[in-house]
Tab-separated table of C-alpha atoms in Angstrom:
chain	number	residue	atom	x	y	z
A	1	PHE	CA	-16.666	-45.976	11.530
A	2	GLY	CA	-13.621	-48.218	11.468
A	3	LEU	CA	-10.579	-47.423	9.555
A	4	ASN	CA	-7.032	-49.108	8.778
A	5	PRO	CA	-3.731	-47.152	9.639
A	6	TYR	CA	-3.290	-46.351	5.876
A	7	GLN	CA	-7.144	-45.387	5.689
A	8	GLN	CA	-6.511	-42.923	8.610
A	9	ALA	CA	-3.649	-41.254	6.704
A	10	SER	CA	-5.350	-41.018	3.086
A	11	PHE	CA	-8.530	-39.533	5.124
A	12	THR	CA	-6.057	-37.097	6.892
A	13	HIS	CA	-4.520	-36.171	3.953
A	14	SER	CA	-7.780	-35.736	1.849
A	15	ALA	CA	-9.505	-33.507	4.526
A	16	ALA	CA	-5.993	-31.352	4.360
A	17	VAL	CA	-6.571	-30.946	0.833
A	18	VAL	CA	-9.807	-29.728	1.066
A	19	THR	CA	-9.436	-27.414	3.842
A	20	ALA	CA	-6.260	-25.813	2.022
A	21	ASN	CA	-8.418	-25.628	-1.272
A	22	SER	CA	-11.457	-24.167	0.629
A	23	ASN	CA	-9.218	-21.692	2.147
A	24	LYS	CA	-7.574	-20.619	-0.695
A	25	LEU	CA	-10.865	-20.257	-2.460
A	26	SER	CA	-12.408	-17.954	1.032
A	27	SER	CA	-8.947	-15.991	0.528
A	28	ASP	CA	-9.555	-15.835	-3.226
A	29	VAL	CA	-13.173	-14.547	-3.233
A	30	THR	CA	-11.939	-12.559	-0.507
A	31	GLY	CA	-9.455	-10.513	-2.287
A	32	TYR	CA	-11.699	-10.581	-5.478
A	33	LEU	CA	-14.553	-8.806	-3.149
A	34	ASP	CA	-11.695	-6.262	-1.457
A	35	LEU	CA	-10.248	-5.403	-5.327
A	36	LYS	CA	-13.990	-4.656	-6.404
A	37	LYS	CA	-14.402	-2.729	-3.330
A	38	GLN	CA	-11.777	-1.087	-4.591
A	39	ASN	CA	-12.034	-0.966	-7.924
A	40	LYS	CA	-15.636	1.093	-7.108
A	41	ILE	CA	-13.643	3.422	-4.750
A	42	LEU	CA	-11.327	4.935	-7.714
A	43	GLN	CA	-14.201	5.057	-10.008
A	44	ASP	CA	-16.171	7.534	-8.062
A	45	GLN	CA	-12.906	9.279	-7.166
A	46	VAL	CA	-11.295	9.338	-10.678
A	47	ALA	CA	-15.014	10.361	-11.767
A	48	ASN	CA	-14.972	13.091	-9.022
A	49	GLN	CA	-11.655	14.586	-9.279
A	50	PHE	CA	-12.030	14.869	-13.204
A	51	GLN	CA	-15.670	15.992	-13.503
A	52	ASN	CA	-14.660	19.341	-14.111
A	53	SER	CA	-11.433	19.196	-16.290
A	54	SER	CA	-11.132	17.733	-19.727
A	55	LEU	CA	-10.753	14.079	-17.927
A	56	GLY	CA	-14.383	13.223	-17.080
A	57	THR	CA	-14.829	9.774	-18.193
A	58	VAL	CA	-13.278	6.224	-16.758
A	59	MET	CA	-14.388	2.990	-18.544
A	60	TYR	CA	-13.523	-0.373	-17.146
A	61	LEU	CA	-12.675	-3.402	-19.170
A	62	GLN	CA	-11.907	-6.741	-17.497
A	63	ASP	CA	-9.126	-6.003	-15.104
A	64	THR	CA	-8.222	-2.270	-16.938
A	65	PHE	CA	-9.741	0.818	-16.401
A	66	GLN	CA	-9.562	3.446	-19.166
A	67	VAL	CA	-9.038	7.095	-18.513
A	68	LYS	CA	-10.691	9.274	-21.481
A	69	ASP	CA	-10.940	12.954	-21.893
A	70	SER	CA	-14.340	14.745	-22.937
A	71	SER	CA	-13.656	13.844	-26.693
A	72	ARG	CA	-13.574	10.410	-25.304
A	73	GLN	CA	-9.944	10.353	-26.879
A	74	HIS	CA	-8.526	7.262	-24.655
A	75	LEU	CA	-5.326	8.602	-22.383
A	76	TYR	CA	-4.723	6.426	-19.749
A	77	ASP	CA	-4.657	3.141	-18.705
A	78	LEU	CA	-5.064	1.894	-14.773
A	79	VAL	CA	-4.058	-1.631	-14.309
A	80	PRO	CA	-5.118	-3.213	-10.781
A	81	ALA	CA	-2.357	-5.105	-8.668
A	82	GLN	CA	-1.576	-6.236	-5.380
A	83	VAL	CA	0.810	-5.569	-3.315
A	84	VAL	CA	2.884	-8.902	-1.886
A	85	TYR	CA	5.926	-6.512	-0.024
A	86	ASN	CA	5.842	-3.698	1.545
A	87	THR	CA	7.553	-0.926	3.901
A	88	ALA	CA	6.896	2.322	5.712
A	89	TYR	CA	9.116	3.247	8.226
A	90	LYS	CA	12.154	3.565	6.429
A	91	ALA	CA	14.338	6.051	4.726
A	92	GLU	CA	14.173	4.878	1.261
A	93	ASN	CA	10.646	2.609	1.209
A	94	VAL	CA	9.429	0.656	-1.602
A	95	PHE	CA	6.681	-1.953	-2.342
A	96	VAL	CA	6.307	-4.872	-4.961
A	97	ILE	CA	3.188	-5.188	-7.185
A	98	ASN	CA	2.303	-8.565	-8.720
A	99	LYS	CA	2.185	-7.052	-12.082
A	100	GLY	CA	5.420	-6.877	-14.365
A	101	LEU	CA	6.826	-6.777	-17.930
A	102	THR	CA	4.119	-9.340	-19.227
A	103	ASP	CA	0.963	-7.206	-18.075
A	104	GLY	CA	3.078	-4.099	-19.751
A	105	ILE	CA	4.352	-2.603	-16.607
A	106	LYS	CA	7.935	-0.875	-17.157
A	107	LYS	CA	10.291	1.592	-15.181
A	108	ASN	CA	9.063	5.112	-14.602
A	109	MET	CA	5.446	4.272	-14.620
A	110	GLY	CA	3.091	6.199	-11.949
A	111	ILE	CA	1.232	4.543	-9.084
A	112	VAL	CA	-2.172	5.037	-7.226
A	113	SER	CA	-4.258	3.341	-4.607
A	114	SER	CA	-7.761	3.931	-4.601
A	115	GLU	CA	-7.027	6.945	-1.970
A	116	GLY	CA	-4.437	8.849	-4.155
A	117	LEU	CA	-1.081	8.931	-5.037
A	118	ALA	CA	1.632	5.939	-3.676
A	119	GLY	CA	4.853	5.737	-6.257
A	120	ILE	CA	6.813	5.035	-9.624
A	121	VAL	CA	7.940	2.199	-10.528
A	122	LEU	CA	11.609	1.599	-9.942
A	123	LYS	CA	12.177	-1.595	-12.022
A	124	SER	CA	9.910	-4.737	-13.333
A	125	ASN	CA	10.555	-8.392	-14.029
A	126	ALA	CA	7.810	-10.821	-15.992
A	127	LYS	CA	5.865	-11.270	-13.223
A	128	TYR	CA	6.544	-8.159	-10.618
A	129	SER	CA	7.753	-5.004	-10.118
A	130	THR	CA	9.289	-2.857	-7.335
A	131	VAL	CA	7.705	0.687	-6.815
A	132	MET	CA	9.562	3.947	-4.864
A	133	SER	CA	6.993	4.660	-2.908
A	134	LEU	CA	5.637	8.597	-1.840
A	135	LEU	CA	7.472	7.590	1.560
A	136	ASN	CA	10.937	7.944	0.085
A	137	THR	CA	13.567	10.350	-0.027
A	138	ASN	CA	14.451	10.120	-3.075
A	139	MET	CA	10.654	10.737	-4.784
A	140	LYS	CA	9.817	13.996	-6.454
A	141	VAL	CA	6.793	15.677	-6.852
A	142	ILE	CA	5.670	18.458	-7.598
A	143	PRO	CA	2.380	19.684	-5.723
A	144	ASN	CA	-0.813	21.478	-7.059
A	145	ILE	CA	-2.184	23.498	-4.288
A	146	ASN	CA	-5.839	25.280	-4.923
A	147	GLY	CA	-4.918	24.766	-9.093
A	148	MET	CA	-1.396	26.223	-8.600
A	149	GLU	CA	1.547	24.406	-8.615
A	150	TYR	CA	4.110	25.013	-6.697
A	151	PHE	CA	7.957	23.858	-7.795
A	152	THR	CA	9.294	23.510	-4.651
A	153	GLU	CA	10.079	19.899	-2.562
A	154	LEU	CA	7.603	17.777	-1.435
A	155	VAL	CA	9.497	15.634	1.350
A	156	TRP	CA	9.407	12.343	3.535
A	157	ASP	CA	11.470	12.446	6.233
A	158	ASN	CA	11.156	9.358	8.092
A	159	SER	CA	9.161	10.605	10.693
A	160	SER	CA	5.572	9.232	10.124
A	161	PRO	CA	4.193	6.892	7.814
A	162	GLN	CA	1.235	9.610	7.136
A	163	THR	CA	3.527	12.444	6.979
A	164	MET	CA	5.265	14.756	4.698
A	165	LYS	CA	6.858	18.054	4.484
A	166	ILE	CA	6.397	20.610	1.515
A	167	LYS	CA	9.352	23.042	1.447
A	168	GLY	CA	9.432	26.404	0.167
A	169	ILE	CA	5.920	27.646	0.584
A	170	ASN	CA	5.993	31.508	0.612
A	171	LYS	CA	4.039	33.412	3.987
A	172	LEU	CA	2.221	35.436	0.970
A	173	GLU	CA	0.619	32.086	-0.205
A	174	LYS	CA	-2.974	32.261	0.012
A	175	ILE	CA	-3.685	28.468	1.214
A	176	GLY	CA	-4.662	27.351	4.072
A	177	VAL	CA	-5.091	23.957	6.858
A	178	GLY	CA	-7.492	21.391	5.348
A	179	ASP	CA	-6.190	22.161	1.886
A	180	MET	CA	-5.680	19.276	-0.656
A	181	VAL	CA	-2.560	18.403	-2.320
A	182	LYS	CA	-2.776	16.724	-5.475
A	183	THR	CA	-0.555	16.434	-8.612
A	184	GLY	CA	-1.108	19.105	-11.287
A	185	GLN	CA	0.273	18.775	-15.305
A	186	SER	CA	3.898	18.700	-14.609
A	187	SER	CA	4.120	15.413	-14.656
A	188	LEU	CA	3.426	12.941	-17.523
A	189	LEU	CA	3.376	9.943	-14.752
A	190	PHE	CA	0.126	11.031	-13.513
A	191	PRO	CA	-3.326	12.573	-14.402
A	192	ARG	CA	-3.491	15.684	-13.096
A	193	GLY	CA	-5.657	16.079	-9.953
A	194	ILE	CA	-4.726	12.636	-8.160
A	195	PRO	CA	-4.939	13.587	-4.436
A	196	ILE	CA	-1.443	13.199	-2.851
A	197	GLY	CA	-2.884	14.715	0.930
A	198	SER	CA	-4.041	17.368	2.860
A	199	ILE	CA	-2.468	19.741	4.677
A	200	THR	CA	-2.418	19.879	8.698
A	201	LYS	CA	0.292	22.209	9.373
A	202	LEU	CA	0.890	25.563	8.291
A	203	GLU	CA	2.975	27.894	10.554
A	204	PRO	CA	4.939	30.967	9.640
A	205	LYS	CA	8.855	30.109	10.226
A	206	GLU	CA	10.854	32.608	12.282
A	207	ASN	CA	13.091	35.196	11.085
A	208	SER	CA	11.954	33.449	7.233
A	209	GLN	CA	9.553	34.365	4.600
A	210	TYR	CA	8.580	30.440	4.409
A	211	PHE	CA	5.479	28.879	6.057
A	212	ASP	CA	6.829	25.523	8.007
A	213	THR	CA	4.314	22.888	5.706
A	214	GLU	CA	3.306	19.755	7.036
A	215	LEU	CA	0.428	17.256	4.783
A	216	VAL	CA	-0.793	13.759	5.738
A	217	THR	CA	-1.302	11.484	2.885
A	218	ALA	CA	-4.175	10.634	1.041
A	219	THR	CA	-2.879	6.996	0.668
A	220	ASN	CA	-2.459	5.018	3.710
A	221	PHE	CA	0.279	3.302	3.602
A	222	ARG	CA	0.754	0.878	6.185
A	223	ASN	CA	-2.647	-0.828	5.169
A	224	LEU	CA	-1.578	-0.917	0.983
A	225	THR	CA	-3.304	-3.636	-0.635
A	226	TYR	CA	-4.411	-2.842	-4.009
A	227	VAL	CA	-3.056	-0.502	-6.126
A	228	TYR	CA	-2.886	0.786	-9.730
A	229	VAL	CA	-0.571	1.021	-12.254
A	230	VAL	CA	-0.994	4.221	-14.993
A	231	ILE	CA	-0.364	3.506	-18.213
A	232	ASN	CA	-0.069	6.928	-20.098
A	233	ARG	CA	-0.685	6.178	-23.809
A	234	ASP	CA	1.052	9.431	-24.978
A	235	ALA	CA	4.010	9.498	-22.925
A	236	HIS	CA	5.914	8.494	-25.955
A	237	LEU	CA	4.540	10.871	-28.010
A	238	ILE	CA	4.803	13.802	-25.527
A	239	ALA	CA	7.797	12.894	-23.712
A	240	PRO	CA	10.378	14.076	-27.254
A	241	LEU	CA	8.825	17.248	-27.125
A	242	ILE	CA	9.730	18.223	-23.907
A	243	GLU	CA	13.058	16.624	-23.424
A	244	GLU	CA	16.040	19.254	-23.361
């Protein structure tokens, strides 16, 4: 059919708007389904990790998980967030999430993915938060292996976005390749039992009492799309009791 120049321009503009809106809707739906899938993964993971511990129940209310213990006490909130910026190849990697102060997100809150530990909140504004990635030379986490906490160094040395080192593991320790490294009871930021990674290298060092130990991270930091902010509801009550 025939259109004058003005009609052609209007029609083209309208078509572009419809296409853009359709693309956005498709992106939103895809994102929603991806988040829903990762929510299910996280629920299954948390239930599996905590089924033999005091943390046994995960409830999903709107966009927030509630983690409760066996007595139904509300212990943690897990708030889903989308990663909008991420680095994985620097010495001090960070990522940015689309949740901030208005969502209750504050400095020093833990961050997990549907796979495992991801980082700690560094700072927040009203809408966004910067997170120190596990792949950061300043990140400090106490590893728990086979139920035993090791007060050693878990080190990111910028060699690979999936590999970290554990220093100070004595040759007498009963651990092996394939053992899972998890969070323990020495942090208020994370529930115990969150995967950090699995041991891929355990070799005795020459002229030393320690192993050369490496692990592959549970979280795939090169494909980090959604994460969960861990809010410990009792941190403000516990922290004063352990501060020196």
